[in-house]
Short mmCIF file of C-alpha atoms and ligand atoms in Angstrom, two decimals:
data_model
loop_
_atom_site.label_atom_id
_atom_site.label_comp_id
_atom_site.label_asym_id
_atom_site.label_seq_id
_atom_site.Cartn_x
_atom_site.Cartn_y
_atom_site.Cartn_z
CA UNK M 1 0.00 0.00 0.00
CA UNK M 2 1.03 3.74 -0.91
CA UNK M 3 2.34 5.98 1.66
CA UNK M 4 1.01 9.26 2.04
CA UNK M 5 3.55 10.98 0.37
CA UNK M 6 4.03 8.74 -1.85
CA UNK M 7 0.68 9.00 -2.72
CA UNK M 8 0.50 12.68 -3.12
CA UNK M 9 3.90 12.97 -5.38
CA UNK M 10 1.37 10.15 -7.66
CA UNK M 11 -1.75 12.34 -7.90
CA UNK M 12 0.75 15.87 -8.33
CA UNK M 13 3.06 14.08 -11.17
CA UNK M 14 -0.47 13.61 -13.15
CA UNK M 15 -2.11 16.87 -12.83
CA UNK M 16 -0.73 20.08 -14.90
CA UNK M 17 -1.87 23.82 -14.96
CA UNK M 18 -5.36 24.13 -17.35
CA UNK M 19 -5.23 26.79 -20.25
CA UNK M 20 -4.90 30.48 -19.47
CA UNK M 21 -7.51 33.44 -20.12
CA UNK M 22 -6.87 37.18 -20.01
CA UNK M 23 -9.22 39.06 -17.15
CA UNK M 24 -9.58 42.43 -15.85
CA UNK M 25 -6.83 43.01 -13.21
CA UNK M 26 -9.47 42.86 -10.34
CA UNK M 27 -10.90 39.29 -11.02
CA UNK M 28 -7.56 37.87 -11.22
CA UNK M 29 -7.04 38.78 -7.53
CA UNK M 30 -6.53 35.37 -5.99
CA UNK M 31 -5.72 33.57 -9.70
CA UNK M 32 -2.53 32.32 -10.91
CA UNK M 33 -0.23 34.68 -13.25
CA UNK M 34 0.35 32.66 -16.12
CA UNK M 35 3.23 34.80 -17.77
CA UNK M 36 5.69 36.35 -16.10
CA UNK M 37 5.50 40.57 -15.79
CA UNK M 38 8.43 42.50 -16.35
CA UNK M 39 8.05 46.34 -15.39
CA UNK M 40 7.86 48.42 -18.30
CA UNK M 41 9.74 51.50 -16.65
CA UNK M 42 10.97 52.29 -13.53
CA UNK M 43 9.49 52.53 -10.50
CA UNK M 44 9.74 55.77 -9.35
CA UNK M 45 9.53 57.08 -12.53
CA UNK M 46 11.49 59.85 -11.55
CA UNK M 47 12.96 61.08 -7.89
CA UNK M 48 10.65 62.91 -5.97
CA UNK M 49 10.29 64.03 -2.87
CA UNK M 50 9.22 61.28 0.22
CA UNK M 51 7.92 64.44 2.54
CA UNK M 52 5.76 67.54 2.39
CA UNK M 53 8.25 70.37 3.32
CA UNK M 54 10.85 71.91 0.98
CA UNK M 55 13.26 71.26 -1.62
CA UNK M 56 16.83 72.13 -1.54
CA UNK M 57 20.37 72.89 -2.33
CA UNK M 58 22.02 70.43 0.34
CA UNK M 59 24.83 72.65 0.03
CA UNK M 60 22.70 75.47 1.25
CA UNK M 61 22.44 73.68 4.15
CA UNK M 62 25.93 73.06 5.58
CA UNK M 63 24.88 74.79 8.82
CA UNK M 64 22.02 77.10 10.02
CA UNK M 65 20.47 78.10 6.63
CA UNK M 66 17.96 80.56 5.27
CA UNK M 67 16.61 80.35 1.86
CA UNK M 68 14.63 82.44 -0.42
CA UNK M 69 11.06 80.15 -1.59
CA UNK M 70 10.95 80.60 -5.19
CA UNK M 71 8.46 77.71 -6.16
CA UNK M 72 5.98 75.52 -4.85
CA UNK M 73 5.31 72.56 -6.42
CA UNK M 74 2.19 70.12 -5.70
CA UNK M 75 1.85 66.05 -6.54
CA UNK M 76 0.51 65.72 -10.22
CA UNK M 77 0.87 69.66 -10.30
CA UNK M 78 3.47 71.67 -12.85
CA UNK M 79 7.11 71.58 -12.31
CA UNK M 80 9.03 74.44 -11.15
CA UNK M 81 11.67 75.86 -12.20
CA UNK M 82 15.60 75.18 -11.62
CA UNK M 83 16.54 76.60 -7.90
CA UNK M 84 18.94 78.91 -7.71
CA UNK M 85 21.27 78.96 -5.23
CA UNK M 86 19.86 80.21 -1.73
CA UNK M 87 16.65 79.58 -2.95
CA UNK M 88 14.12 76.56 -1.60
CA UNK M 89 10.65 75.17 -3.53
CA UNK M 90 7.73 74.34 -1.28
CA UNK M 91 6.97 70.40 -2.12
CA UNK M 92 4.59 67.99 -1.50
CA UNK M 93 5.48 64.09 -0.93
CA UNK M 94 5.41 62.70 -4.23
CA UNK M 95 5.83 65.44 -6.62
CA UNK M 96 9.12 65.37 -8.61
CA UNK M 97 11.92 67.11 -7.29
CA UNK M 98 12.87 70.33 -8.81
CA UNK M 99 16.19 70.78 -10.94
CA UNK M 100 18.68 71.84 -8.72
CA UNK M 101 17.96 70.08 -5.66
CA UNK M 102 18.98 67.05 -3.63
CA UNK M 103 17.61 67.12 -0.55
CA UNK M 104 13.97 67.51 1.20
CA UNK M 105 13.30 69.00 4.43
CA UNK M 106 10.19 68.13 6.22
CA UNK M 107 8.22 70.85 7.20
CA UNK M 108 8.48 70.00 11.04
CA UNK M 109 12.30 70.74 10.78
CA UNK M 110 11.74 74.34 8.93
CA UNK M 111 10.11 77.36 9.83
CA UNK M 112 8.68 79.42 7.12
CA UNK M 113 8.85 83.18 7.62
CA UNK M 114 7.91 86.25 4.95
CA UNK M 115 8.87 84.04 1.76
CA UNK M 116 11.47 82.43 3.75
CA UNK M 117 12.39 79.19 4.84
CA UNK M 118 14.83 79.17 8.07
CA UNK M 119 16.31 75.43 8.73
CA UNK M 120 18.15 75.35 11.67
CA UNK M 121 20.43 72.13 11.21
CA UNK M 122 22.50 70.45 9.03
CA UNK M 123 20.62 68.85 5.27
CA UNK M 124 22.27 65.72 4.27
CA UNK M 125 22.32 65.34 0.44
CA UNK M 126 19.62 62.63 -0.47
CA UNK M 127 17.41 63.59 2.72
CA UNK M 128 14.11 62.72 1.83
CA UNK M 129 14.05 61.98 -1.49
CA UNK M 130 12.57 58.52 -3.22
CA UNK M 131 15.12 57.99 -6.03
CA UNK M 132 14.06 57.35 -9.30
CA UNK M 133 14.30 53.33 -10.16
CA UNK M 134 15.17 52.88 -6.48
CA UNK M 135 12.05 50.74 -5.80
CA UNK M 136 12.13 48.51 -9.12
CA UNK M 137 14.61 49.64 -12.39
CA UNK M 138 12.65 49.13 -16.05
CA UNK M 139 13.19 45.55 -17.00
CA UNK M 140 13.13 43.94 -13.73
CA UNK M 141 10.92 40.45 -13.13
CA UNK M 142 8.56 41.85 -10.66
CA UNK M 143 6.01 38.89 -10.52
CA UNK M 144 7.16 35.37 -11.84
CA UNK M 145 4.59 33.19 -13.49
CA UNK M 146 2.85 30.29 -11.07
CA UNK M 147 2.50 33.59 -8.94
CA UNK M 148 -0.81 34.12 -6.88
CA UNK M 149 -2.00 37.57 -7.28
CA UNK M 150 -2.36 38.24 -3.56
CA UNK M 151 -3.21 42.33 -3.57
CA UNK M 152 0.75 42.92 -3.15
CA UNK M 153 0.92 42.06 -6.65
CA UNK M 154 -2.29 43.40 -7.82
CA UNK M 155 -0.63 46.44 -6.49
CA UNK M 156 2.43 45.95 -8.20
CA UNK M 157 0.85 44.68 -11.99
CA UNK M 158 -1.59 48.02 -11.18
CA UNK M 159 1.52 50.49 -11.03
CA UNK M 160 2.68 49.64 -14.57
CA UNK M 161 -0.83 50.71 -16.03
CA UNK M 162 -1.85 46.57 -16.28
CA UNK M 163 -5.41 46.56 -16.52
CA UNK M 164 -5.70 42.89 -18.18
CA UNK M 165 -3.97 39.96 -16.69
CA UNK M 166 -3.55 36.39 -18.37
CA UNK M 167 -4.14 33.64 -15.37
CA UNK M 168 -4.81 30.38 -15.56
CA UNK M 169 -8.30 28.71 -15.97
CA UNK M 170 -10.09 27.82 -12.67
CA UNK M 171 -10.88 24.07 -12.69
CA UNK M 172 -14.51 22.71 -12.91
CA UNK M 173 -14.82 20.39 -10.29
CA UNK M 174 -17.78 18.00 -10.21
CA UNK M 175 -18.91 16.80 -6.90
CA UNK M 176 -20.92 13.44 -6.28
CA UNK M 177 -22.38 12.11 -3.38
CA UNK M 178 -23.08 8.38 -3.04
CA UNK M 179 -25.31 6.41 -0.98
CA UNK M 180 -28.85 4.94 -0.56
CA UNK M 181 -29.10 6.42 2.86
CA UNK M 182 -28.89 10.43 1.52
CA UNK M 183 -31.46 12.86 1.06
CA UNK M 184 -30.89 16.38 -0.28
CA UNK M 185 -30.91 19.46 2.11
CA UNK M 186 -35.05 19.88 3.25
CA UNK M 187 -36.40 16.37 2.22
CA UNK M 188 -37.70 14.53 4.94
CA UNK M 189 -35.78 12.87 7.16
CA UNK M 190 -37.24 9.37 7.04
CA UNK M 191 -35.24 6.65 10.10
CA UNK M 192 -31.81 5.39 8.60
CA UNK M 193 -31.92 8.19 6.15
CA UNK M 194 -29.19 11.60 6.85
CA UNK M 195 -28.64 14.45 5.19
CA UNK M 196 -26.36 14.70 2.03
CA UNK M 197 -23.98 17.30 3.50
CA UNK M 198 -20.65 15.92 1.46
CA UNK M 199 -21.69 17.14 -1.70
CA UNK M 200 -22.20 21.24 0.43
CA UNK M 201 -18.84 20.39 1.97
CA UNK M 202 -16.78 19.46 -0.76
CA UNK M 203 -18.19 22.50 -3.31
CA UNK M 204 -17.04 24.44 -0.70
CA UNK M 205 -13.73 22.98 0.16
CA UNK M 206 -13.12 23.26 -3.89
CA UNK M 207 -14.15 27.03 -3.75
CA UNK M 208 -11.57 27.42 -1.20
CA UNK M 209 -9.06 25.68 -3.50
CA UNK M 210 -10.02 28.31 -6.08
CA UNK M 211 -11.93 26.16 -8.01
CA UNK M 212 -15.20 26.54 -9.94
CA UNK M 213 -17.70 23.28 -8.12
CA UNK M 214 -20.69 21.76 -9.97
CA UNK M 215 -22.70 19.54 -8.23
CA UNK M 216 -24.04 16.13 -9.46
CA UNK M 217 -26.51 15.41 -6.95
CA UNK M 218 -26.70 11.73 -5.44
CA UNK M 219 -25.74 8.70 -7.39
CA UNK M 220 -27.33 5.47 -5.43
CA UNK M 221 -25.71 2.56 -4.83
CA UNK M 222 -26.14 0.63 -8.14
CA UNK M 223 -24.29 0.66 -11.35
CA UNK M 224 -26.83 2.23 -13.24
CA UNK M 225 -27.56 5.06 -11.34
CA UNK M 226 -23.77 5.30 -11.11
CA UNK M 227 -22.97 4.86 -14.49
CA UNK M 228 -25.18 7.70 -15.25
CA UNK M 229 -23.60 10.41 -12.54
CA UNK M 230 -20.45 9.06 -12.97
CA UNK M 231 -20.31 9.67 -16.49
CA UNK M 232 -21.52 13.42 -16.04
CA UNK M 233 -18.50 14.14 -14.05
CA UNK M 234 -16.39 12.96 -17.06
CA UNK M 235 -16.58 16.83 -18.41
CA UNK M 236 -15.24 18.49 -15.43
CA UNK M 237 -11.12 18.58 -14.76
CA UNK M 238 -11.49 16.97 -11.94
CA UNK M 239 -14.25 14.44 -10.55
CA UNK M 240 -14.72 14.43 -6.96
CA UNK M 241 -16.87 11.56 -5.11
CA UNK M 242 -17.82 10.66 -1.88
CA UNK M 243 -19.00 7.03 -0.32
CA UNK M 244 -19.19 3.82 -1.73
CA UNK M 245 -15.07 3.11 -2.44
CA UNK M 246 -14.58 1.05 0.74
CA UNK M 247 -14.94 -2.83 1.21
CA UNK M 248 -18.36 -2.68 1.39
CA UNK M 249 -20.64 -5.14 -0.69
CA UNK M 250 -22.58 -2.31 -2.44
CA UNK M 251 -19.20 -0.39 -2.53
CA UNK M 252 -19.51 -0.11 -6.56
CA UNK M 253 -17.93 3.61 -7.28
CA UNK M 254 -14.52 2.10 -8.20
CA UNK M 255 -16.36 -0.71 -10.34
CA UNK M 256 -18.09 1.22 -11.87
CA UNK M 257 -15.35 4.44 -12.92
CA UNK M 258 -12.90 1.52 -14.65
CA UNK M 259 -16.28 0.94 -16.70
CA UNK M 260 -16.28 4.39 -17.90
CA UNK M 261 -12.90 4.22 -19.13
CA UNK M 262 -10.86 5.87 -15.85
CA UNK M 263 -7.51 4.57 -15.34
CA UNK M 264 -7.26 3.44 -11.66
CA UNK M 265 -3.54 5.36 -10.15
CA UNK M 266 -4.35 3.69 -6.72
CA UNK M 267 -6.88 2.71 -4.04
CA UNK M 268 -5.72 2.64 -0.52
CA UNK M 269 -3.00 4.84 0.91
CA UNK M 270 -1.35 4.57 5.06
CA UNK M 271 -3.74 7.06 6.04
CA UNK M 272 -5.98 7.82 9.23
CA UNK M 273 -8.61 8.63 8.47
CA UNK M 274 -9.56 8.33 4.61
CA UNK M 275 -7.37 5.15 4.05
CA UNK M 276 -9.84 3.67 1.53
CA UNK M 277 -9.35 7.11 -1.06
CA UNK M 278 -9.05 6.11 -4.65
CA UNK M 279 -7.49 8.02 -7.53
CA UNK M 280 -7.66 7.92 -10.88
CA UNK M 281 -7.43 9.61 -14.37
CA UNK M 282 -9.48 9.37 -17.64
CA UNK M 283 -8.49 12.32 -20.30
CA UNK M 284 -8.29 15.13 -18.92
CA UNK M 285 -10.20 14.28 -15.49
CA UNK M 286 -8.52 13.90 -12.40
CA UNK M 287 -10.78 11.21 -10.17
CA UNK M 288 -11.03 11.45 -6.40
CA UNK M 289 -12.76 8.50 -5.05
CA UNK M 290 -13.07 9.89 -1.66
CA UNK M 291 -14.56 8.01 1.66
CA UNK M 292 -17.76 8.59 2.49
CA UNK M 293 -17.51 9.77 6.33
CA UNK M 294 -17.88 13.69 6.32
CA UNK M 295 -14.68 14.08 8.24
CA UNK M 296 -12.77 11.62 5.97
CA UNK M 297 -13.73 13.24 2.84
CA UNK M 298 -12.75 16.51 3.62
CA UNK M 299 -9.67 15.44 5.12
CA UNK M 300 -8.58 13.45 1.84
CA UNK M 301 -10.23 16.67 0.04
CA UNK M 302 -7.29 19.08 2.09
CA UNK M 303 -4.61 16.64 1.70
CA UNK M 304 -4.87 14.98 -1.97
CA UNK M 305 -6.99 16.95 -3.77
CA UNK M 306 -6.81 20.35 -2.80
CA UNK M 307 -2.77 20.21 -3.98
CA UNK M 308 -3.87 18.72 -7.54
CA UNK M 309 -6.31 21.87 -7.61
CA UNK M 310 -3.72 24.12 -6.84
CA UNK M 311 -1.24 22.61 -9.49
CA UNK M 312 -4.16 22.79 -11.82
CA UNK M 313 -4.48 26.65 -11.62
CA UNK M 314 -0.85 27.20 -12.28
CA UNK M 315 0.01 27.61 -8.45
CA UNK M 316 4.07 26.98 -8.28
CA UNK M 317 3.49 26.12 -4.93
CA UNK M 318 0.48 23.85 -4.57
CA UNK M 319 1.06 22.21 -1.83
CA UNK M 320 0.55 24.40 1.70
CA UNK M 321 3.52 24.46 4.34
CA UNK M 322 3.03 23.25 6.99
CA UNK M 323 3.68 25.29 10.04
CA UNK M 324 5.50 23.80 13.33
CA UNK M 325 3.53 24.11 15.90
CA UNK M 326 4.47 22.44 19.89
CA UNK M 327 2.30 19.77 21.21
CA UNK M 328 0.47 21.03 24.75
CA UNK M 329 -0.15 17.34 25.09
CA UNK M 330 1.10 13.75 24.39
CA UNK M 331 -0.54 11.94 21.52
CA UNK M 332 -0.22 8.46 20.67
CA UNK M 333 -1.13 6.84 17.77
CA UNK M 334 -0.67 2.90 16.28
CA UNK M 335 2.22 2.43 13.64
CA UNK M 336 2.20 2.09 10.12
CA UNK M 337 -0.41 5.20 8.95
CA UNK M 338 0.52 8.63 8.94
CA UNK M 339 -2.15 9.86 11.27
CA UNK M 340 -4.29 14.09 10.86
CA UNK M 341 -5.35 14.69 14.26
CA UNK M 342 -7.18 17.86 14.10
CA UNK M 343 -6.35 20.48 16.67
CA UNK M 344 -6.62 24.01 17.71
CA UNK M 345 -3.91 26.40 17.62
CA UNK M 346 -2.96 28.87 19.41
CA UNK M 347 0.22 31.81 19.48
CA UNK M 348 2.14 30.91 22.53
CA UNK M 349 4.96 32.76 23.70
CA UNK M 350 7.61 30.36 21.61
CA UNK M 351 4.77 30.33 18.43
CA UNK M 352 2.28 27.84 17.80
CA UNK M 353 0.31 25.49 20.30
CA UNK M 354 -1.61 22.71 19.55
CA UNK M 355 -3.92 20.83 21.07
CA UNK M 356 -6.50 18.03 20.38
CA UNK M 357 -10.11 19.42 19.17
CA UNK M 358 -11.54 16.65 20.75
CA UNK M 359 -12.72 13.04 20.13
CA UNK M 360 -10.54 11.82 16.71
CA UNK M 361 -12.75 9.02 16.11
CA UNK M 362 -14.25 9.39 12.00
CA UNK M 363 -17.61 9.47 12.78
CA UNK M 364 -17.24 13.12 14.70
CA UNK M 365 -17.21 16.27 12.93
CA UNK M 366 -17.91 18.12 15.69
CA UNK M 367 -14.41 18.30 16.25
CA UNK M 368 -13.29 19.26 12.74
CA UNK M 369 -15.89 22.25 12.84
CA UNK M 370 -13.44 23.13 16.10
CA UNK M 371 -9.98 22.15 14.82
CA UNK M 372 -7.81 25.02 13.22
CA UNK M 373 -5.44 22.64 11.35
CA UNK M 374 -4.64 18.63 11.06
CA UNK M 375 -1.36 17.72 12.81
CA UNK M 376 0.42 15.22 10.63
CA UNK M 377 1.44 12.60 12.68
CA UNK M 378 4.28 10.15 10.56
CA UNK M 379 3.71 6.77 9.91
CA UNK M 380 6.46 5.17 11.77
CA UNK M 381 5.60 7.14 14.96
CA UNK M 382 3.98 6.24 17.98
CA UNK M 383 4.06 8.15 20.85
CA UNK M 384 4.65 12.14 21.10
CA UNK M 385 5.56 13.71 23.86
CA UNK M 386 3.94 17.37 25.03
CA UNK M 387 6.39 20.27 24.20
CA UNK M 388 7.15 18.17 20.75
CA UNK M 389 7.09 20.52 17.76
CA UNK M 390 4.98 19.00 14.76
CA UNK M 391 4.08 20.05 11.55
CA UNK M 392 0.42 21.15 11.38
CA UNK M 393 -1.87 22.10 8.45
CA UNK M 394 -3.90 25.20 8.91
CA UNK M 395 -7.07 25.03 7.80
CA UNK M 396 -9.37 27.08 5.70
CA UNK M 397 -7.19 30.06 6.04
P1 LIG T 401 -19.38 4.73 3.04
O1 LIG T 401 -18.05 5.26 2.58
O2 LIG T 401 -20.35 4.57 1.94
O3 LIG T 401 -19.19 3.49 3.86
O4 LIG T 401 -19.94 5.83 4.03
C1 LIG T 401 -19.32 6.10 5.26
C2 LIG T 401 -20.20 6.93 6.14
O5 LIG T 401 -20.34 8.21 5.58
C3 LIG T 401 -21.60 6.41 6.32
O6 LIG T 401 -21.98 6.59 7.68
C4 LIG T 401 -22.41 7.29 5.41
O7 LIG T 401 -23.75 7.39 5.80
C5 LIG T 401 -21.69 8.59 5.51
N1 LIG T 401 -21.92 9.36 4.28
C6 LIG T 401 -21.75 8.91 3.04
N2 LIG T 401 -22.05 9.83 2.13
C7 LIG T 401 -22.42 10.93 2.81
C8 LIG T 401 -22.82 12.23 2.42
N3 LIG T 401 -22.93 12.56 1.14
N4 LIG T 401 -23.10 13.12 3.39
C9 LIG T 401 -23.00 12.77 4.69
N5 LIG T 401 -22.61 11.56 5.11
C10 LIG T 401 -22.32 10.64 4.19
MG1 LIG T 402 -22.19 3.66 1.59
#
């Protein structure tokens, strides 16, 4: 049987980034650049000045200066003429600095008196001034492609007058629920029926991946009714089920996906919980067979299938660090399965703290709803002693 990783690196080596699309700068907040940007001038475009106060002659300014104000000189307004010598420009922060000058003194270190400026101290050349190119020189790679435009780079694309982006497609991801036992949200509730509440969860859980979640609807557990969702889902880039892939005897879903043509990649990976996940791949679909217990399928959604989303919309990072975080408690665990056992997290004094959310058993979401993150607990492991540092998965933010 596959080992976690092992069965990540599988699903990641077989999932690439989709086509690309050109959108208006503020709906590819959040995408994936899909070309790299190179600025187109510099940045500043030319030195100006980083205070309001005035512009002058450093030289001026060797001691105890007053200067003549022959200018003033307003961001976005005209520019004034060269300064003489023994002569200052009134300046706001931003506007370019006059010919002449190289230096800027703030207005809380002048005094302005009858057309004069007095500055009682010393004026280093450069003082205050925001040097042309000193930010980013024409030419530079500002934002490599597989880059998501977080608004740092929205800000960045937006100084260089980039009102179109090209990003990369958002996946369609089809989402089917399996089972006899479901009903959909407000049907009644007859005895040994529940609620379909996979098919909610996972739409959202791709939405957080930054993908674009259809949803089937409920496939029963029989190959026809199967064979029809199933082969719905056959559009979408990726094909995301839940239930019916265990060792049940009306456990069909894997059955009945080799019928349609989908290349089983594996079934069964050293996991707790979700051990029973399938993957495979038919065209351009990526399959997720995931188990059917709410807190096992999003679980297997977060670690398998969220990363092949991610690679999918061009992310050069897809999967999500994990962040060290120091056990307030011992956990123990059996050997052979890398373990998730959700916890909270909170900022101690030497960073993270984790703790249990609660009961780990599969059956309780109650505790997922609670956790901030899964802990990954390794396979070989056993026993973890409190003040151990582990690596921890935040969730859902
Ligand atoms: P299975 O993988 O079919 O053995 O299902 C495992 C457990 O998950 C059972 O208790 C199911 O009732 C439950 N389950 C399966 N599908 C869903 C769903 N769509 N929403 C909520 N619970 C589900
Ligand atoms: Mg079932």
């Amino acid at each position: 049987m596959l080992t976690f990783e092992e069965a990540r690196e599988m699903i990641l080596a077989r999932v690439s980034p989709l086509g690309t699309e050109t959108v208006p700068l503020v709906e590819a907040a959040g995408r994936v650049l899909a070309g790299q940007v190179q600025s187109p001038w510099d940045l500043p475009p030319w030195d100006n000045s980083a205070m309001d106060g005035y512009a002058v002659r450093a030289g001026d300014c060797r001691g105890s200066a007053t200067l003549r104000i022959t200018g003033y000189m307003a961001a976005g307004g005209p520019d004034a003429p060269k300064v003489a010598p023994g002569c200052a420009v009134k300046i706001m922060t931003g506007s370019p600095v006059p010919e002449g000058c190289d230096a800027v003194v703030p207005f809380e270190d002048a005094e302005e008196r009858d057309g004069n400026v007095h500055i009682p101290a010393q004026v280093k050349p450069r003082a205050h001034i925001r040097f042309r190119a000193e930010d980013i020189p024409a030419g530079t790679l500002v934002v490599p492609a597989g880059t998501v435009l977080r608004p740092p780079e929205v800000s960045m694309l937006a100084s260089f007058g980039m009102g179109r982006v090209t990003v990369y497609r958002r996946p369609r991801v089809a989402v089917l629920s399996t089972g006899d036992e479901l009903v959909e949200l407000g049907e009644p509730l007859d005895h040994g029926k529940i609620v379909n509440s996979n098919s909610h969860a996972l739409a959202a859980a791709v939405l957080e991946a930054g993908g674009i979640p259809t949803l089937l609807g409920i496939a029963r557990d029989d190959r026809e009714s199967l064979l029809a969702k199933l082969s719905e889902g056959m559009d979408a880039d990726v094909l995301v089920t839940s239930a019916g892939v265990s060792a049940g005897d009306r456990d069909f879903v894997r059955d009945v996906l080799a019928d349609l043509g989908v290349t089983p990649v594996f079934w069964k990976v050293l996991i707790k919980p979700g051990g029973p996940t399938a993957f495979g791949l038919k065209g351009g679909t990526a399959v997720f067979a995931l188990p059917g217990n709410p807190v096992s399928s999003l679980i297997t959604f977060e670690v398998f299938v969220r990363p092949a989303i991610r690679k999918m919309t061009g992310d050069a990072r897809p999967l999500k660090p994990a962040v060290k975080a120091t056990l307030a408690e011992g956990l123990k665990k059996k050997p052979g399965k890398t373990q998730f056992f959700r916890v909270t997290i909170e900022s101690g004094e030497e960073g993270y703290v984790a703790r249990t959310s609660g009961d780990q058993n599969t059956g309780i979401l109650r505790t997922l709803v609670l956790a901030d993150g899964i802990a990954v607990l390794p396979a070989e492991r056993t026993a973890f002693a409190a003040g151990e540092k582990v690596d921890v998965l935040l969730l859902y933010r």
